[in-house]
Amino acid sequence: GALLSFFFPIAQIVLMDANGDMNLEHVASRSNVTFKHVDLFGDSAVVAIKEQVESERVMDDEARETDEGTIEETDEGTRWNDNEFLTRDANKNDKPKPRIRVLLGVHLCGALSPRLVDLAFGVPEIDGLVLCPCCIKGGLGGACRSAARERNVPPYVVLCETLRALCEGEVEKRYESLEGDICHPTTEPSSDHPSVPNNHKPKRVTARADPNVDSPVNCFICAVKTGRLG
């Protein structure tokens, strides 16, 4: 999280973990990083996400109440009001763009990987996810190992294919729902429910191995839920 804050200085980064006894001095040193102690398999993870979203909405509503807003130059970029940023080279007359929210999990063990997928597609305010699974445990791990033996491929390959297919299934269900809504004139397209062209569905899920990761578990699965992410 601290490293991400340097690569994405205008982002608000929220770390979540069940271990509340970690040394978090590095987190406290970064103004755009916070930590939430939650049970990732329980309701507290969903509550934490929704509380973060609500605090951002309150902040954004307060910013919109001003006609002109306030511009402040910072080392991190050009700040618009409280914590909404413009890019460094943006026109200062521009209004801030809507927030994009992505769940990121790197080297998640066992059931944490499918849990991240559940959170990403189960919480409406989340726009997408980036997942790099790690070890294989539990029932899913056993199924992946059996399939890997039959195909004579590493179990990690089967795990990544399985998680990618899970994401693709969730995206397909979302598009089917949107197409159903579009058939009804009472449903207006919005940033959360964009219209879907009848003749084209963009690829919303990718899975790539990153050769720059010095580990055999280096597959990154990326999934996009909304049109706001392209």
Coordinates of C-alpha atoms in Angstrom, one line a residue:
G1 CA 0.0 0.0 0.0
A2 CA 2.8 2.5 0.8
L3 CA 4.5 1.7 -2.5
L4 CA 1.2 2.1 -4.4
S5 CA 0.9 5.6 -2.8
F6 CA 4.0 6.7 -4.6
F7 CA 2.9 5.3 -7.9
F8 CA -0.6 6.7 -7.5
P9 CA -0.2 9.8 -5.4
I10 CA -3.7 11.2 -6.1
A11 CA -5.4 7.9 -5.2
Q12 CA -6.9 7.1 -1.8
I13 CA -5.6 3.7 -0.9
V14 CA -7.4 1.7 1.8
L15 CA -5.7 -1.5 3.2
M16 CA -7.8 -4.2 4.7
D17 CA -6.5 -7.2 6.8
A18 CA -7.6 -9.5 9.6
N19 CA -4.3 -9.0 11.3
G20 CA -4.5 -5.8 13.4
D21 CA -1.2 -6.3 15.1
M22 CA 1.0 -5.5 12.2
N23 CA 3.6 -2.7 12.3
L24 CA 1.9 0.0 10.3
E25 CA 4.4 2.9 10.7
H26 CA 5.0 2.9 7.0
V27 CA 1.2 3.3 6.4
A28 CA 1.0 6.2 8.9
S29 CA 3.8 8.0 7.0
R30 CA 1.6 8.3 3.8
S31 CA -1.2 10.8 3.8
N32 CA -3.2 8.9 1.2
V33 CA -3.1 5.5 2.8
T34 CA -5.3 4.2 5.6
F35 CA -5.7 0.8 7.2
K36 CA -8.9 -1.0 8.3
H37 CA -8.9 -4.0 10.6
V38 CA -11.7 -6.3 9.2
D39 CA -12.7 -9.9 8.8
L40 CA -12.3 -10.3 5.0
F41 CA -14.7 -13.2 5.1
G42 CA -17.3 -11.4 7.1
D43 CA -19.6 -8.5 6.8
S44 CA -17.1 -6.1 8.3
A45 CA -15.2 -6.0 4.9
V46 CA -18.3 -4.9 3.1
V47 CA -19.1 -2.4 5.8
A48 CA -15.6 -1.0 5.6
I49 CA -15.9 -0.5 1.8
K50 CA -19.3 1.1 2.1
E51 CA -18.2 3.4 4.9
Q52 CA -15.2 4.5 2.8
V53 CA -17.5 5.2 -0.2
E54 CA -20.0 7.1 1.9
S55 CA -17.2 9.3 3.4
E56 CA -16.0 10.1 -0.1
R57 CA -19.5 11.0 -1.3
V58 CA -20.0 13.4 1.6
M59 CA -16.7 15.0 0.8
D60 CA -17.6 15.3 -2.9
D61 CA -21.0 16.7 -2.1
E62 CA -19.4 19.4 0.1
A63 CA -17.0 20.2 -2.8
R64 CA -19.9 20.5 -5.3
E65 CA -21.7 23.0 -3.1
T66 CA -19.1 25.6 -3.9
D67 CA -19.6 27.4 -7.2
E68 CA -16.0 27.8 -8.1
G69 CA -14.3 25.3 -5.7
T70 CA -10.8 25.8 -4.4
I71 CA -7.6 24.9 -6.2
E72 CA -4.4 24.1 -4.2
E73 CA -1.0 23.2 -5.6
T74 CA 0.6 20.3 -3.8
D75 CA 3.6 18.1 -4.2
E76 CA 1.2 15.3 -5.3
G77 CA -0.6 17.3 -8.0
T78 CA -3.4 19.9 -8.3
R79 CA -5.9 19.4 -5.5
W80 CA -9.6 20.3 -6.0
N81 CA -11.2 21.0 -2.7
D82 CA -10.7 18.2 -0.1
N83 CA -9.0 15.1 -1.6
E84 CA -10.4 15.3 -5.2
F85 CA -7.5 15.8 -7.5
L86 CA -6.9 17.0 -11.0
T87 CA -3.9 15.6 -12.9
R88 CA -0.8 17.8 -12.8
D89 CA -1.3 19.0 -16.4
A90 CA -5.1 19.3 -16.3
N91 CA -6.9 22.6 -17.0
K92 CA -7.6 24.1 -13.6
N93 CA -11.1 25.0 -14.9
D94 CA -11.9 21.3 -15.2
K95 CA -14.1 19.7 -12.6
P96 CA -12.9 16.5 -10.9
K97 CA -13.8 13.3 -12.6
P98 CA -15.9 10.6 -10.9
R99 CA -14.0 8.4 -8.5
I100 CA -13.0 4.9 -9.7
R101 CA -12.8 2.2 -7.1
V102 CA -10.8 -1.0 -7.7
L103 CA -10.1 -3.9 -5.4
L104 CA -6.5 -5.1 -5.5
G105 CA -5.2 -8.4 -4.1
V106 CA -1.7 -9.6 -4.6
H107 CA -0.6 -13.2 -3.7
L108 CA -3.8 -14.0 -2.0
C109 CA -3.8 -17.4 -0.3
G110 CA -6.5 -20.0 -0.7
A111 CA -10.1 -18.8 -0.4
L112 CA -9.1 -15.2 -0.3
S113 CA -8.9 -15.1 -4.1
P114 CA -12.5 -16.1 -4.8
R115 CA -13.5 -13.9 -1.8
L116 CA -12.0 -10.9 -3.5
V117 CA -14.0 -11.7 -6.6
D118 CA -17.2 -12.0 -4.5
L119 CA -16.5 -8.6 -3.0
A120 CA -15.7 -6.9 -6.3
F121 CA -18.9 -8.1 -8.0
G122 CA -21.1 -8.1 -4.9
V123 CA -20.5 -4.5 -3.9
P124 CA -22.1 -2.1 -6.5
E125 CA -19.7 0.8 -5.7
I126 CA -16.7 -1.2 -6.9
D127 CA -15.8 -0.7 -10.6
G128 CA -13.2 -3.5 -11.1
L129 CA -10.6 -5.7 -9.6
V130 CA -6.9 -6.8 -10.0
L131 CA -6.1 -10.2 -8.6
C132 CA -2.9 -12.1 -8.4
P133 CA -3.7 -15.5 -6.7
C134 CA -1.1 -17.4 -4.7
C135 CA -1.2 -20.8 -3.1
I136 CA -3.9 -23.4 -3.6
K137 CA -5.9 -24.6 -0.6
G138 CA -9.2 -26.0 0.4
G139 CA -11.8 -27.5 -1.9
L140 CA -11.0 -25.3 -4.9
G141 CA -7.3 -26.2 -4.5
G142 CA -8.1 -29.9 -4.6
A143 CA -10.2 -29.6 -7.7
C144 CA -7.5 -27.5 -9.4
R145 CA -4.8 -30.1 -8.5
S146 CA -6.9 -33.0 -9.9
A147 CA -7.7 -31.1 -13.2
A148 CA -4.0 -30.2 -13.5
R149 CA -2.9 -33.8 -13.2
E150 CA -5.3 -34.8 -15.9
R151 CA -4.1 -32.1 -18.2
N152 CA -0.4 -32.4 -17.2
V153 CA -0.1 -28.7 -16.4
P154 CA 0.8 -26.8 -13.2
P155 CA -2.0 -26.4 -10.7
Y156 CA -1.5 -22.7 -10.7
V157 CA -2.4 -22.5 -14.3
V158 CA -5.7 -24.2 -13.6
L159 CA -6.3 -22.0 -10.6
C160 CA -5.9 -18.8 -12.7
E161 CA -8.1 -20.2 -15.5
T162 CA -10.8 -21.0 -12.9
L163 CA -10.7 -17.5 -11.3
R164 CA -10.7 -15.9 -14.7
A165 CA -13.7 -18.0 -15.8
L166 CA -15.4 -17.0 -12.5
C167 CA -14.9 -13.3 -13.3
E168 CA -16.0 -13.8 -16.9
G169 CA -19.2 -15.4 -15.6
E170 CA -19.9 -12.5 -13.3
V171 CA -19.3 -10.0 -16.1
E172 CA -21.5 -11.9 -18.5
K173 CA -24.3 -11.9 -15.9
R174 CA -23.9 -8.2 -15.5
Y175 CA -24.2 -7.6 -19.2
E176 CA -27.3 -9.8 -19.5
S177 CA -28.8 -7.8 -16.7
L178 CA -28.0 -4.5 -18.4
E179 CA -29.3 -5.7 -21.7
G180 CA -32.5 -6.6 -20.0
D181 CA -32.7 -3.2 -18.4
I182 CA -32.1 -1.5 -21.7
C183 CA -35.2 -3.3 -23.1
H184 CA -37.3 -1.4 -20.6
P185 CA -37.7 2.4 -21.2
T186 CA -38.0 3.0 -17.5
T187 CA -34.3 2.3 -17.0
E188 CA -32.0 5.2 -17.9
P189 CA -28.3 4.5 -18.7
S190 CA -26.0 6.0 -16.1
S191 CA -22.3 5.7 -15.0
D192 CA -23.3 2.7 -12.9
H193 CA -25.5 1.2 -15.6
P194 CA -24.1 2.2 -19.0
S195 CA -25.8 1.1 -22.2
V196 CA -24.4 -1.9 -24.0
P197 CA -24.1 -1.8 -27.8
N198 CA -26.0 -4.7 -29.3
N199 CA -23.2 -5.6 -31.7
H200 CA -20.2 -5.3 -29.5
K201 CA -19.2 -6.3 -26.0
P202 CA -15.7 -5.1 -25.0
K203 CA -13.4 -7.6 -23.4
R204 CA -13.8 -7.0 -19.7
V205 CA -11.6 -9.8 -18.2
T206 CA -7.9 -10.4 -18.9
A207 CA -5.3 -12.8 -17.4
R208 CA -1.6 -12.2 -18.0
A209 CA 1.6 -13.5 -16.5
D210 CA 4.0 -10.7 -15.6
P211 CA 7.6 -11.7 -16.4
N212 CA 8.8 -8.9 -14.2
V213 CA 7.5 -10.6 -11.1
D214 CA 10.3 -12.7 -9.5
S215 CA 7.9 -15.4 -8.5
P216 CA 6.3 -18.4 -10.2
V217 CA 2.9 -17.1 -9.0
N218 CA 2.8 -14.1 -11.3
C219 CA -0.6 -14.1 -13.1
F220 CA -2.7 -11.0 -12.8
I221 CA -6.4 -11.2 -13.5
C222 CA -8.1 -7.9 -14.2
A223 CA -11.8 -7.4 -14.5
V224 CA -13.9 -4.4 -15.3
K225 CA -17.5 -4.0 -14.2
T226 CA -18.4 -0.6 -15.4
G227 CA -18.0 1.6 -18.5
R228 CA -16.1 4.2 -16.5
L229 CA -13.0 2.0 -16.6
G230 CA -13.0 1.8 -20.4

